[in-house]
mmCIF file of C-alpha atoms and ligand atoms in Angstrom:
data_model
loop_
_atom_site.group_PDB
_atom_site.id
_atom_site.type_symbol
_atom_site.label_atom_id
_atom_site.label_comp_id
_atom_site.label_asym_id
_atom_site.label_seq_id
_atom_site.Cartn_x
_atom_site.Cartn_y
_atom_site.Cartn_z
ATOM 1 C CA MET A 11 -0.932 21.686 -19.974
ATOM 2 C CA GLU A 12 1.678 19.161 -18.306
ATOM 3 C CA GLU A 13 5.013 19.777 -19.452
ATOM 4 C CA LYS A 14 6.453 17.095 -21.607
ATOM 5 C CA PRO A 15 9.008 15.860 -20.569
ATOM 6 C CA ASN A 16 12.307 14.903 -23.280
ATOM 7 C CA LYS A 17 14.657 11.825 -22.895
ATOM 8 C CA GLN A 18 17.691 12.933 -21.152
ATOM 9 C CA ASN A 19 14.395 13.419 -17.936
ATOM 10 C CA LEU A 20 13.137 10.312 -19.165
ATOM 11 C CA LEU A 21 16.144 7.842 -18.574
ATOM 12 C CA GLN A 22 16.315 10.708 -15.177
ATOM 13 C CA LEU A 23 13.548 9.730 -13.979
ATOM 14 C CA ASP A 24 13.651 6.304 -14.995
ATOM 15 C CA VAL A 25 17.778 5.869 -13.594
ATOM 16 C CA LEU A 26 15.655 7.676 -9.939
ATOM 17 C CA ARG A 27 12.998 5.121 -9.998
ATOM 18 C CA TYR A 28 15.275 1.726 -10.397
ATOM 19 C CA LEU A 29 17.532 3.244 -7.753
ATOM 20 C CA TYR A 30 14.780 3.624 -5.362
ATOM 21 C CA TYR A 31 13.761 0.000 -5.764
ATOM 22 C CA LYS A 32 17.235 -0.945 -5.530
ATOM 23 C CA GLU A 33 19.497 0.758 -3.408
ATOM 24 C CA ALA A 34 21.915 1.072 -4.121
ATOM 25 C CA LEU A 35 22.742 0.104 -8.599
ATOM 26 C CA SER A 36 26.271 0.594 -10.626
ATOM 27 C CA ILE A 37 26.170 2.301 -13.775
ATOM 28 C CA ASN A 38 26.303 -0.960 -14.993
ATOM 29 C CA GLU A 39 22.938 -2.332 -14.024
ATOM 30 C CA LEU A 40 21.754 1.048 -14.700
ATOM 31 C CA SER A 41 23.081 0.956 -18.203
ATOM 32 C CA LYS A 42 20.975 -2.818 -18.953
ATOM 33 C CA LEU A 43 17.945 -2.114 -16.721
ATOM 34 C CA THR A 44 17.309 0.918 -18.424
ATOM 35 C CA GLY A 45 18.604 -0.741 -21.773
ATOM 36 C CA LYS A 46 20.783 2.626 -23.559
ATOM 37 C CA SER A 47 24.076 2.921 -23.744
ATOM 38 C CA LEU A 48 26.997 3.975 -20.578
ATOM 39 C CA PRO A 49 27.723 7.379 -22.186
ATOM 40 C CA LEU A 50 24.174 8.057 -21.653
ATOM 41 C CA VAL A 51 23.760 6.818 -17.977
ATOM 42 C CA THR A 52 26.866 8.176 -17.083
ATOM 43 C CA SER A 53 25.412 11.373 -17.998
ATOM 44 C CA VAL A 54 22.420 11.868 -15.833
ATOM 45 C CA ILE A 55 23.495 9.481 -12.721
ATOM 46 C CA ASN A 56 26.641 13.175 -12.967
ATOM 47 C CA ASN A 57 23.169 15.242 -12.775
ATOM 48 C CA LEU A 58 22.494 13.383 -10.762
ATOM 49 C CA LYS A 59 25.937 13.838 -7.671
ATOM 50 C CA GLU A 60 26.173 17.077 -8.847
ATOM 51 C CA ALA A 61 22.284 18.685 -7.946
ATOM 52 C CA SER A 62 23.374 15.884 -4.948
ATOM 53 C CA ILE A 63 20.316 13.996 -5.743
ATOM 54 C CA ILE A 64 22.168 10.823 -6.047
ATOM 55 C CA VAL A 65 25.651 9.589 -3.752
ATOM 56 C CA SER A 66 28.598 6.398 -4.571
ATOM 57 C CA ASN A 67 28.530 4.477 -2.201
ATOM 58 C CA HIS A 68 31.413 2.929 -1.825
ATOM 59 C CA LEU A 69 31.016 -0.195 0.578
ATOM 60 C CA ALA A 70 29.583 -1.957 -2.616
ATOM 61 C CA PRO A 71 29.925 -5.924 -2.730
ATOM 62 C CA SER A 72 33.199 -6.741 -4.408
ATOM 63 C CA THR A 73 31.384 -9.408 -7.294
ATOM 64 C CA GLY A 74 35.205 -10.532 -8.679
ATOM 65 C CA GLY A 75 38.071 -8.340 -8.373
ATOM 66 C CA ARG A 76 36.894 -5.039 -9.025
ATOM 67 C CA ARG A 77 34.919 -3.754 -6.715
ATOM 68 C CA ALA A 78 31.912 -1.935 -9.237
ATOM 69 C CA LEU A 79 31.421 1.861 -7.774
ATOM 70 C CA GLU A 80 27.737 2.564 -7.286
ATOM 71 C CA TYR A 81 25.200 4.553 -6.633
ATOM 72 C CA GLN A 82 21.649 5.278 -4.070
ATOM 73 C CA LEU A 83 19.095 7.747 -3.692
ATOM 74 C CA ASN A 84 20.838 10.538 -1.156
ATOM 75 C CA LYS A 85 18.001 10.804 1.506
ATOM 76 C CA ALA A 86 19.963 13.787 3.214
ATOM 77 C CA SER A 87 18.762 15.132 0.151
ATOM 78 C CA GLU A 88 16.115 17.976 1.023
ATOM 79 C CA ARG A 89 13.170 16.048 -1.810
ATOM 80 C CA TYR A 90 10.292 14.565 0.231
ATOM 81 C CA ILE A 91 6.850 12.508 -0.747
ATOM 82 C CA ILE A 92 4.015 12.971 0.575
ATOM 83 C CA ALA A 93 2.296 8.940 1.951
ATOM 84 C CA VAL A 94 -1.409 9.408 2.902
ATOM 85 C CA ALA A 95 -2.931 5.973 3.609
ATOM 86 C CA VAL A 96 -6.960 6.995 3.805
ATOM 87 C CA ASP A 97 -9.420 3.946 4.790
ATOM 88 C CA GLN A 98 -13.649 4.488 5.694
ATOM 89 C CA LEU A 99 -12.795 6.356 9.322
ATOM 90 C CA VAL A 100 -9.222 7.411 10.322
ATOM 91 C CA THR A 101 -6.489 9.149 7.297
ATOM 92 C CA ARG A 102 -2.292 8.942 8.356
ATOM 93 C CA ILE A 103 -0.371 10.319 6.728
ATOM 94 C CA VAL A 104 3.166 10.527 7.113
ATOM 95 C CA ALA A 105 6.702 12.603 4.836
ATOM 96 C CA PHE A 106 8.871 10.255 3.123
ATOM 97 C CA ASN A 107 12.487 11.061 2.785
ATOM 98 C CA LEU A 108 14.516 9.117 -0.607
ATOM 99 C CA ALA A 109 14.416 6.295 1.365
ATOM 100 C CA ASN A 110 11.138 6.331 2.127
ATOM 101 C CA GLU A 111 12.463 6.693 5.867
ATOM 102 C CA PRO A 112 9.943 9.367 7.989
ATOM 103 C CA ILE A 113 11.637 12.515 8.075
ATOM 104 C CA LEU A 114 8.830 13.585 10.683
ATOM 105 C CA GLN A 115 6.026 12.317 12.563
ATOM 106 C CA PRO A 116 3.964 10.183 11.170
ATOM 107 C CA GLU A 117 -0.005 11.252 12.351
ATOM 108 C CA GLU A 118 -3.822 10.626 11.889
ATOM 109 C CA ARG A 119 -7.397 12.213 11.775
ATOM 110 C CA THR A 120 -10.738 11.251 12.243
ATOM 111 C CA ILE A 121 -12.167 11.175 8.618
ATOM 112 C CA ASP A 122 -15.245 9.364 8.106
ATOM 113 C CA LEU A 123 -15.295 8.815 4.267
ATOM 114 C CA THR A 124 -19.290 8.267 3.282
ATOM 115 C CA LYS A 125 -19.466 12.113 3.716
ATOM 116 C CA GLY A 126 -18.410 12.699 0.640
ATOM 117 C CA MET A 127 -16.881 16.490 -0.758
ATOM 118 C CA ILE A 128 -16.771 17.496 3.591
ATOM 119 C CA ALA A 129 -14.588 14.295 4.227
ATOM 120 C CA LEU A 130 -12.688 15.867 0.804
ATOM 121 C CA ASP A 131 -12.207 18.959 1.641
ATOM 122 C CA GLN A 132 -10.795 17.451 5.123
ATOM 123 C CA LEU A 133 -9.021 15.689 3.645
ATOM 124 C CA ILE A 134 -7.016 18.599 1.760
ATOM 125 C CA ASP A 135 -6.835 20.415 5.456
ATOM 126 C CA PHE A 136 -5.102 17.452 7.129
ATOM 127 C CA ILE A 137 -2.165 17.422 4.570
ATOM 128 C CA SER A 138 -1.745 21.361 4.365
ATOM 129 C CA SER A 139 -1.731 21.616 8.280
ATOM 130 C CA TYR A 140 1.038 18.525 8.260
ATOM 131 C CA LEU A 141 2.860 20.556 5.413
ATOM 132 C CA CYS A 142 2.359 23.196 7.722
ATOM 133 C CA ASN A 143 5.578 21.555 9.616
ATOM 134 C CA PRO A 144 8.867 23.722 9.634
ATOM 135 C CA ILE A 145 10.934 21.253 9.159
ATOM 136 C CA LEU A 146 9.910 20.343 6.412
ATOM 137 C CA PRO A 147 10.871 22.458 3.494
ATOM 138 C CA VAL A 148 7.895 22.738 0.867
ATOM 139 C CA MET A 149 10.002 23.403 -2.020
ATOM 140 C CA GLY A 150 11.494 19.600 -1.730
ATOM 141 C CA VAL A 151 8.170 17.784 -2.281
ATOM 142 C CA ILE A 152 7.725 15.611 -4.846
ATOM 143 C CA GLY A 153 4.364 14.283 -5.046
ATOM 144 C CA ILE A 154 1.410 13.102 -2.294
ATOM 145 C CA GLY A 155 0.512 10.004 -3.357
ATOM 146 C CA ILE A 156 -2.824 8.454 -1.534
ATOM 147 C CA ALA A 157 -3.983 4.844 -0.904
ATOM 148 C CA MET A 158 -7.845 3.997 -0.967
ATOM 149 C CA PRO A 159 -10.642 2.507 -0.601
ATOM 150 C CA GLY A 160 -13.028 1.949 -3.275
ATOM 151 C CA PHE A 161 -13.204 1.663 -6.825
ATOM 152 C CA VAL A 162 -10.386 3.452 -7.957
ATOM 153 C CA ASN A 163 -9.491 5.256 -11.334
ATOM 154 C CA ALA A 164 -6.142 5.902 -10.619
ATOM 155 C CA GLU A 165 -5.644 7.820 -13.950
ATOM 156 C CA LYS A 166 -8.696 9.722 -13.706
ATOM 157 C CA GLY A 167 -7.310 10.551 -10.270
ATOM 158 C CA MET A 168 -11.677 9.332 -8.735
ATOM 159 C CA ASN A 169 -13.046 7.273 -6.565
ATOM 160 C CA ARG A 170 -16.837 6.382 -7.845
ATOM 161 C CA THR A 171 -17.968 4.427 -4.592
ATOM 162 C CA TYR A 172 -16.738 7.474 -2.700
ATOM 163 C CA PHE A 173 -16.450 10.450 -5.008
ATOM 164 C CA GLY A 174 -19.075 9.862 -7.644
ATOM 165 C CA ASN A 175 -17.976 11.180 -10.480
ATOM 166 C CA GLN A 176 -16.178 14.053 -9.055
ATOM 167 C CA HIS A 177 -12.388 14.502 -10.601
ATOM 168 C CA ILE A 178 -10.737 14.898 -7.357
ATOM 169 C CA ALA A 179 -6.408 14.025 -7.625
ATOM 170 C CA GLN A 180 -6.956 17.133 -9.564
ATOM 171 C CA TYR A 181 -8.836 18.012 -7.361
ATOM 172 C CA ILE A 182 -6.697 18.196 -4.507
ATOM 173 C CA LYS A 183 -4.058 19.379 -6.638
ATOM 174 C CA SER A 184 -5.517 22.331 -6.720
ATOM 175 C CA LYS A 185 -6.500 23.259 -3.360
ATOM 176 C CA LEU A 186 -2.564 22.292 -2.686
ATOM 177 C CA ASP A 187 -0.797 22.588 -5.220
ATOM 178 C CA TYR A 188 1.334 19.100 -5.450
ATOM 179 C CA ASP A 189 0.607 16.638 -7.718
ATOM 180 C CA VAL A 190 -1.456 13.258 -5.928
ATOM 181 C CA PHE A 191 -1.378 10.817 -7.085
ATOM 182 C CA ILE A 192 -4.136 8.776 -6.440
ATOM 183 C CA ASP A 193 -5.702 4.899 -6.043
ATOM 184 C CA ASN A 194 -7.039 1.651 -4.516
ATOM 185 C CA ASP A 195 -6.395 0.419 -1.372
ATOM 186 C CA SER A 196 -5.481 -2.392 -1.802
ATOM 187 C CA SER A 197 -3.648 -2.109 -5.174
ATOM 188 C CA THR A 198 -0.917 0.016 -3.889
ATOM 189 C CA ILE A 199 -0.319 -2.576 -0.864
ATOM 190 C CA ALA A 200 0.430 -4.731 -3.342
ATOM 191 C CA LEU A 201 3.421 -2.706 -4.774
ATOM 192 C CA ALA A 202 4.785 -2.180 -1.791
ATOM 193 C CA GLU A 203 4.745 -5.982 -0.889
ATOM 194 C CA LEU A 204 6.227 -6.409 -4.497
ATOM 195 C CA ASN A 205 9.160 -3.663 -4.152
ATOM 196 C CA PHE A 206 9.913 -3.172 -0.791
ATOM 197 C CA GLY A 207 8.163 -5.755 1.665
ATOM 198 C CA ALA A 208 7.152 -10.225 0.412
ATOM 199 C CA ALA A 209 6.494 -10.587 -1.592
ATOM 200 C CA LYS A 210 9.650 -8.458 -3.620
ATOM 201 C CA GLY A 211 11.422 -11.180 -6.017
ATOM 202 C CA MET A 212 8.614 -12.698 -7.306
ATOM 203 C CA GLU A 213 7.046 -12.811 -9.987
ATOM 204 C CA ASP A 214 3.101 -13.881 -9.645
ATOM 205 C CA VAL A 215 1.732 -13.506 -5.973
ATOM 206 C CA MET A 216 -1.286 -12.672 -4.403
ATOM 207 C CA VAL A 217 -1.175 -9.893 -1.915
ATOM 208 C CA VAL A 218 -4.210 -9.958 0.231
ATOM 209 C CA ASN A 219 -5.099 -6.493 2.213
ATOM 210 C CA VAL A 220 -7.571 -8.033 6.485
ATOM 211 C CA GLY A 221 -8.979 -4.431 6.889
ATOM 212 C CA TRP A 222 -12.629 -2.735 7.110
ATOM 213 C CA GLY A 223 -12.432 -5.018 3.851
ATOM 214 C CA ILE A 224 -11.051 -8.129 2.325
ATOM 215 C CA GLY A 225 -8.993 -6.972 0.309
ATOM 216 C CA LEU A 226 -7.479 -8.097 -3.031
ATOM 217 C CA GLY A 227 -4.036 -6.659 -4.878
ATOM 218 C CA MET A 228 -2.506 -8.766 -7.855
ATOM 219 C CA ILE A 229 0.880 -9.138 -9.136
ATOM 220 C CA VAL A 230 1.334 -10.310 -11.822
ATOM 221 C CA ASN A 231 4.518 -11.183 -14.377
ATOM 222 C CA GLY A 232 5.684 -9.007 -12.448
ATOM 223 C CA LYS A 233 3.314 -5.650 -12.642
ATOM 224 C CA LEU A 234 0.083 -5.318 -10.990
ATOM 225 C CA PHE A 235 -2.452 -6.759 -12.329
ATOM 226 C CA ARG A 236 -6.123 -3.694 -12.852
ATOM 227 C CA GLY A 237 -8.745 -6.240 -14.594
ATOM 228 C CA HIS A 238 -9.996 -4.526 -17.843
ATOM 229 C CA ASN A 239 -11.762 -1.328 -16.253
ATOM 230 C CA GLY A 240 -9.165 -1.734 -13.285
ATOM 231 C CA TYR A 241 -11.494 -2.629 -11.210
ATOM 232 C CA ALA A 242 -9.680 -7.091 -10.510
ATOM 233 C CA GLY A 243 -9.414 -8.216 -6.844
ATOM 234 C CA GLU A 244 -12.392 -7.300 -5.017
ATOM 235 C CA PHE A 245 -11.581 -10.008 -3.343
ATOM 236 C CA SER A 246 -14.296 -8.842 -0.600
ATOM 237 C CA HIS A 247 -17.540 -9.369 -2.330
ATOM 238 C CA ILE A 248 -17.044 -13.682 -3.383
ATOM 239 C CA PRO A 249 -19.666 -14.954 -1.608
ATOM 240 C CA LEU A 250 -18.129 -16.997 0.839
ATOM 241 C CA ALA A 251 -19.538 -15.944 3.787
ATOM 242 C CA ASP A 252 -21.190 -18.915 6.360
ATOM 243 C CA SER A 253 -23.918 -16.021 7.371
ATOM 244 C CA ASN A 254 -26.267 -14.202 4.363
ATOM 245 C CA ASN A 255 -25.942 -11.333 6.003
ATOM 246 C CA LEU A 256 -26.055 -8.025 4.387
ATOM 247 C CA CYS A 257 -23.225 -6.732 2.694
ATOM 248 C CA SER A 258 -21.863 -3.261 1.820
ATOM 249 C CA CYS A 259 -22.204 -4.190 -1.784
ATOM 250 C CA GLY A 260 -25.930 -4.670 -0.705
ATOM 251 C CA LYS A 261 -25.808 -8.252 -2.299
ATOM 252 C CA ARG A 262 -25.805 -10.881 0.593
ATOM 253 C CA GLY A 263 -22.858 -14.195 2.074
ATOM 254 C CA CYS A 264 -19.865 -11.142 0.939
ATOM 255 C CA LEU A 265 -16.892 -12.741 2.158
ATOM 256 C CA GLU A 266 -16.485 -9.622 3.928
ATOM 257 C CA VAL A 267 -19.416 -9.625 5.888
ATOM 258 C CA ASP A 268 -17.974 -12.604 8.221
ATOM 259 C CA ALA A 269 -14.477 -12.342 8.334
ATOM 260 C CA SER A 270 -13.221 -8.039 7.416
ATOM 261 C CA LEU A 271 -11.514 -6.505 9.918
ATOM 262 C CA LEU A 272 -15.627 -4.368 11.152
ATOM 263 C CA VAL A 273 -17.233 -7.226 11.271
ATOM 264 C CA LEU A 274 -15.430 -9.093 14.058
ATOM 265 C CA THR A 275 -15.030 -5.992 16.367
ATOM 266 C CA GLN A 276 -18.726 -5.883 16.422
ATOM 267 C CA LYS A 277 -19.271 -9.211 16.619
ATOM 268 C CA ALA A 278 -16.458 -9.478 19.766
ATOM 269 C CA GLN A 279 -18.325 -6.958 21.373
ATOM 270 C CA CYS A 280 -22.160 -8.222 20.487
ATOM 271 C CA GLU A 281 -20.007 -11.216 22.394
ATOM 272 C CA MET A 282 -19.182 -9.738 25.624
ATOM 273 C CA LYS A 283 -22.144 -7.569 25.802
ATOM 274 C CA ASN A 284 -22.883 -11.465 26.467
ATOM 275 C CA GLY A 285 -20.753 -12.093 28.754
ATOM 276 C CA PHE A 286 -18.037 -13.099 28.043
ATOM 277 C CA ALA A 287 -15.102 -12.526 29.597
ATOM 278 C CA SER A 288 -12.569 -10.026 27.553
ATOM 279 C CA LYS A 289 -9.349 -8.599 28.521
ATOM 280 C CA MET A 290 -11.273 -6.387 25.448
ATOM 281 C CA THR A 291 -13.771 -4.999 27.224
ATOM 282 C CA GLU A 292 -10.715 -2.366 29.029
ATOM 283 C CA MET A 293 -9.085 -1.413 25.590
ATOM 284 C CA LEU A 294 -12.573 -0.264 24.297
ATOM 285 C CA SER A 295 -12.171 3.572 24.124
ATOM 286 C CA ASP A 296 -14.611 6.166 25.551
ATOM 287 C CA ASP A 297 -17.840 5.876 23.661
ATOM 288 C CA GLY A 298 -17.547 1.828 23.654
ATOM 289 C CA ALA A 299 -16.639 1.382 20.571
ATOM 290 C CA LEU A 300 -13.787 -1.314 20.354
ATOM 291 C CA SER A 301 -11.227 -0.171 17.351
ATOM 292 C CA SER A 302 -9.564 -2.910 15.047
ATOM 293 C CA GLU A 303 -5.620 -1.908 16.654
ATOM 294 C CA ALA A 304 -7.350 -3.044 20.543
ATOM 295 C CA MET A 305 -8.924 -6.160 19.099
ATOM 296 C CA LEU A 306 -5.330 -6.896 16.935
ATOM 297 C CA ASP A 307 -3.240 -6.764 20.200
ATOM 298 C CA ALA A 308 -6.263 -8.770 22.914
ATOM 299 C CA ALA A 309 -5.837 -11.194 20.172
ATOM 300 C CA ASN A 310 -1.909 -11.691 19.609
ATOM 301 C CA MET A 311 -1.751 -10.936 24.218
ATOM 302 C CA GLY A 312 -3.931 -14.633 24.235
ATOM 303 C CA ASP A 313 -6.899 -13.354 24.040
ATOM 304 C CA GLN A 314 -9.338 -15.472 23.552
ATOM 305 C CA LEU A 315 -12.294 -14.112 22.309
ATOM 306 C CA ALA A 316 -9.888 -11.976 20.039
ATOM 307 C CA ILE A 317 -8.180 -14.856 18.598
ATOM 308 C CA ASN A 318 -11.704 -16.781 18.365
ATOM 309 C CA GLN A 319 -13.116 -13.716 16.199
ATOM 310 C CA LEU A 320 -9.877 -13.770 13.972
ATOM 311 C CA SER A 321 -8.903 -17.723 12.986
ATOM 312 C CA LYS A 322 -13.091 -18.206 12.409
ATOM 313 C CA ALA A 323 -12.184 -15.533 10.032
ATOM 314 C CA GLY A 324 -8.696 -16.857 8.414
ATOM 315 C CA PHE A 325 -10.558 -19.432 7.968
ATOM 316 C CA LEU A 326 -13.015 -18.032 5.417
ATOM 317 C CA ILE A 327 -10.409 -16.745 3.870
ATOM 318 C CA GLY A 328 -8.351 -18.956 3.486
ATOM 319 C CA LYS A 329 -11.080 -20.617 1.799
ATOM 320 C CA GLY A 330 -10.909 -18.138 -0.695
ATOM 321 C CA ILE A 331 -7.718 -17.899 -1.167
ATOM 322 C CA ALA A 332 -7.856 -21.432 -1.925
ATOM 323 C CA THR A 333 -9.942 -20.679 -5.041
ATOM 324 C CA LEU A 334 -7.222 -17.694 -6.069
ATOM 325 C CA ILE A 335 -4.781 -20.244 -6.599
ATOM 326 C CA HIS A 336 -6.608 -22.399 -8.716
ATOM 327 C CA ILE A 337 -7.636 -19.341 -11.310
ATOM 328 C CA MET A 338 -4.070 -17.103 -10.337
ATOM 329 C CA ASN A 339 -1.704 -20.807 -9.754
ATOM 330 C CA PRO A 340 0.773 -17.863 -8.159
ATOM 331 C CA GLN A 341 4.229 -18.727 -6.495
ATOM 332 C CA GLY A 342 2.669 -16.957 -3.570
ATOM 333 C CA VAL A 343 0.417 -14.952 -1.272
ATOM 334 C CA VAL A 344 0.959 -12.505 1.549
ATOM 335 C CA ILE A 345 -1.338 -11.466 3.584
ATOM 336 C CA SER A 346 -0.909 -8.087 4.674
ATOM 337 C CA GLY A 347 -2.223 -4.742 5.736
ATOM 338 C CA ARG A 348 -3.006 -3.800 9.578
ATOM 339 C CA GLY A 349 -5.116 -8.195 10.287
ATOM 340 C CA ALA A 350 -1.914 -8.941 9.797
ATOM 341 C CA ILE A 351 -0.735 -7.971 12.702
ATOM 342 C CA ALA A 352 -2.243 -10.413 13.911
ATOM 343 C CA SER A 353 -1.220 -12.900 11.470
ATOM 344 C CA LYS A 354 0.862 -16.113 13.663
ATOM 345 C CA ILE A 355 -2.988 -16.151 14.618
ATOM 346 C CA LEU A 356 -5.029 -15.724 11.034
ATOM 347 C CA MET A 357 -1.695 -17.917 8.962
ATOM 348 C CA ALA A 358 -2.841 -21.867 11.139
ATOM 349 C CA PRO A 359 -6.159 -21.528 10.163
ATOM 350 C CA ILE A 360 -5.756 -19.660 6.290
ATOM 351 C CA GLN A 361 -2.623 -22.490 5.483
ATOM 352 C CA GLN A 362 -5.526 -24.828 7.221
ATOM 353 C CA ALA A 363 -8.140 -24.075 4.781
ATOM 354 C CA VAL A 364 -6.043 -23.796 1.630
ATOM 355 C CA ASN A 365 -5.028 -27.213 2.828
ATOM 356 C CA GLU A 366 -8.696 -28.470 3.135
ATOM 357 C CA PHE A 367 -10.470 -26.625 -0.675
ATOM 358 C CA SER A 368 -6.800 -26.527 -2.397
ATOM 359 C CA ILE A 369 -5.853 -29.287 -5.035
ATOM 360 C CA PRO A 370 -2.593 -30.493 -3.381
ATOM 361 C CA MET A 371 -0.329 -30.079 -6.971
ATOM 362 C CA LEU A 372 -1.421 -26.184 -6.718
ATOM 363 C CA ALA A 373 -1.519 -25.603 -3.139
ATOM 364 C CA GLU A 374 2.275 -26.854 -2.170
ATOM 365 C CA GLN A 375 3.778 -24.418 -4.697
ATOM 366 C CA CYS A 376 2.360 -21.975 -3.147
ATOM 367 C CA VAL A 377 4.591 -20.479 -0.182
ATOM 368 C CA ILE A 378 2.017 -17.534 2.265
ATOM 369 C CA LEU A 379 3.846 -15.415 4.225
ATOM 370 C CA PRO A 380 2.326 -12.981 6.755
ATOM 371 C CA SER A 381 3.718 -9.278 5.954
ATOM 372 C CA GLU A 382 6.169 -7.950 8.400
ATOM 373 C CA LEU A 383 5.152 -4.559 7.151
ATOM 374 C CA ASN A 384 1.510 -4.517 8.431
ATOM 375 C CA LYS A 385 -0.521 -0.851 8.672
ATOM 376 C CA ASP A 386 3.310 0.662 6.596
ATOM 377 C CA ALA A 387 2.722 -1.196 3.676
ATOM 378 C CA GLU A 388 -0.246 1.115 2.741
ATOM 379 C CA LEU A 389 1.463 4.660 3.530
ATOM 380 C CA LEU A 390 4.713 2.747 1.757
ATOM 381 C CA GLY A 391 2.529 1.796 -1.711
ATOM 382 C CA ALA A 392 0.967 5.637 -1.674
ATOM 383 C CA ALA A 393 4.622 6.930 -1.552
ATOM 384 C CA THR A 394 5.260 4.120 -4.858
ATOM 385 C CA LEU A 395 2.762 5.888 -6.210
ATOM 386 C CA VAL A 396 4.792 9.720 -6.359
ATOM 387 C CA MET A 397 8.149 7.676 -7.301
ATOM 388 C CA GLU A 398 6.225 5.738 -9.426
ATOM 389 C CA ARG A 399 3.771 8.506 -11.341
ATOM 390 C CA THR A 400 5.896 11.581 -11.444
ATOM 391 C CA GLN A 401 6.830 13.330 -14.294
ATOM 392 C CA LYS A 402 9.164 15.763 -12.197
ATOM 393 C CA PHE A 403 11.452 14.988 -9.689
ATOM 394 C CA PHE A 404 13.193 18.489 -9.991
HETATM 395 ZN ZN1 ZN B 1797 -20.226 -7.645 -1.537
#
């Protein structure tokens, strides 16, 4: 049975979470945020200071005459978060300190998620070999956060799309002996943008994950909105495509069949076979495949074919965003995920479609922003899962 944290521990976890998100806070601010008395918060702060988990920050900005002492998480404390970003083909991993700075080089490995339990065992093997690095004192690992595509039930630790009824978080924990927290990739990206990225400070914001599919994480009233069964935000499968191609979900005409990075690379390869000159011909892998990174880089370097593909996709995504704006009336939309690497190409057609298909009164009040976290968003979001859900920090 899991240990139930006592009241003091709960307050300690609360304080640690606020410091993780806000960087530096005074005892007064922490007391207001947690709703607990100054003596209670002071005692928690003293404990954390003694354990070297937090340090005082003497450079706190002055808000008047007297300078309030602020506290922040000690990035030199030997506490680490393991963040894992899984997509259909490539899995990345990194160990962060408490300031979300990598303490080891990130690594990636090709794992085909459609292989079911074989893929899961490969994932466990990958995490396990990363944790073997002698630089990483394993005693300090707080937990492992894993972001992955598919219908994920975060509470039960299940991914219906790729692993059916298996309790995969529990399974991974049983093999690695660390707490494991999983969530959908677009939800974790939204959490990263909300806490550390372009959506910081916003209450109602839609975060679009441009990747192998077109995902969506919805922040409503400052919190992730999951819907009744936890599967809200299936943006990829709204019927907005110009073509009638079959989608991975079994239906036709979904946004994904014309706008996902997977489809865009396939289309670009087809055009190159038909003789369209492109820088991307030099960027193919040994087996002749075009990676989404290569296409995004080519677009940023001015390659016409890559830009054409991304622009068409951007317009369709913009049409979808116009629908979102009408339904949700958000204050912002953030274009995130790995596709955001080429946001300077994507933003113009997205904005054009929003202008064309939205009621001006709603669209004018909604800012559309590119992510600055890009590829890191998913890893940061995965780290957030651990800080958000761990019950035992020590
Ligand atoms: Zn679909």
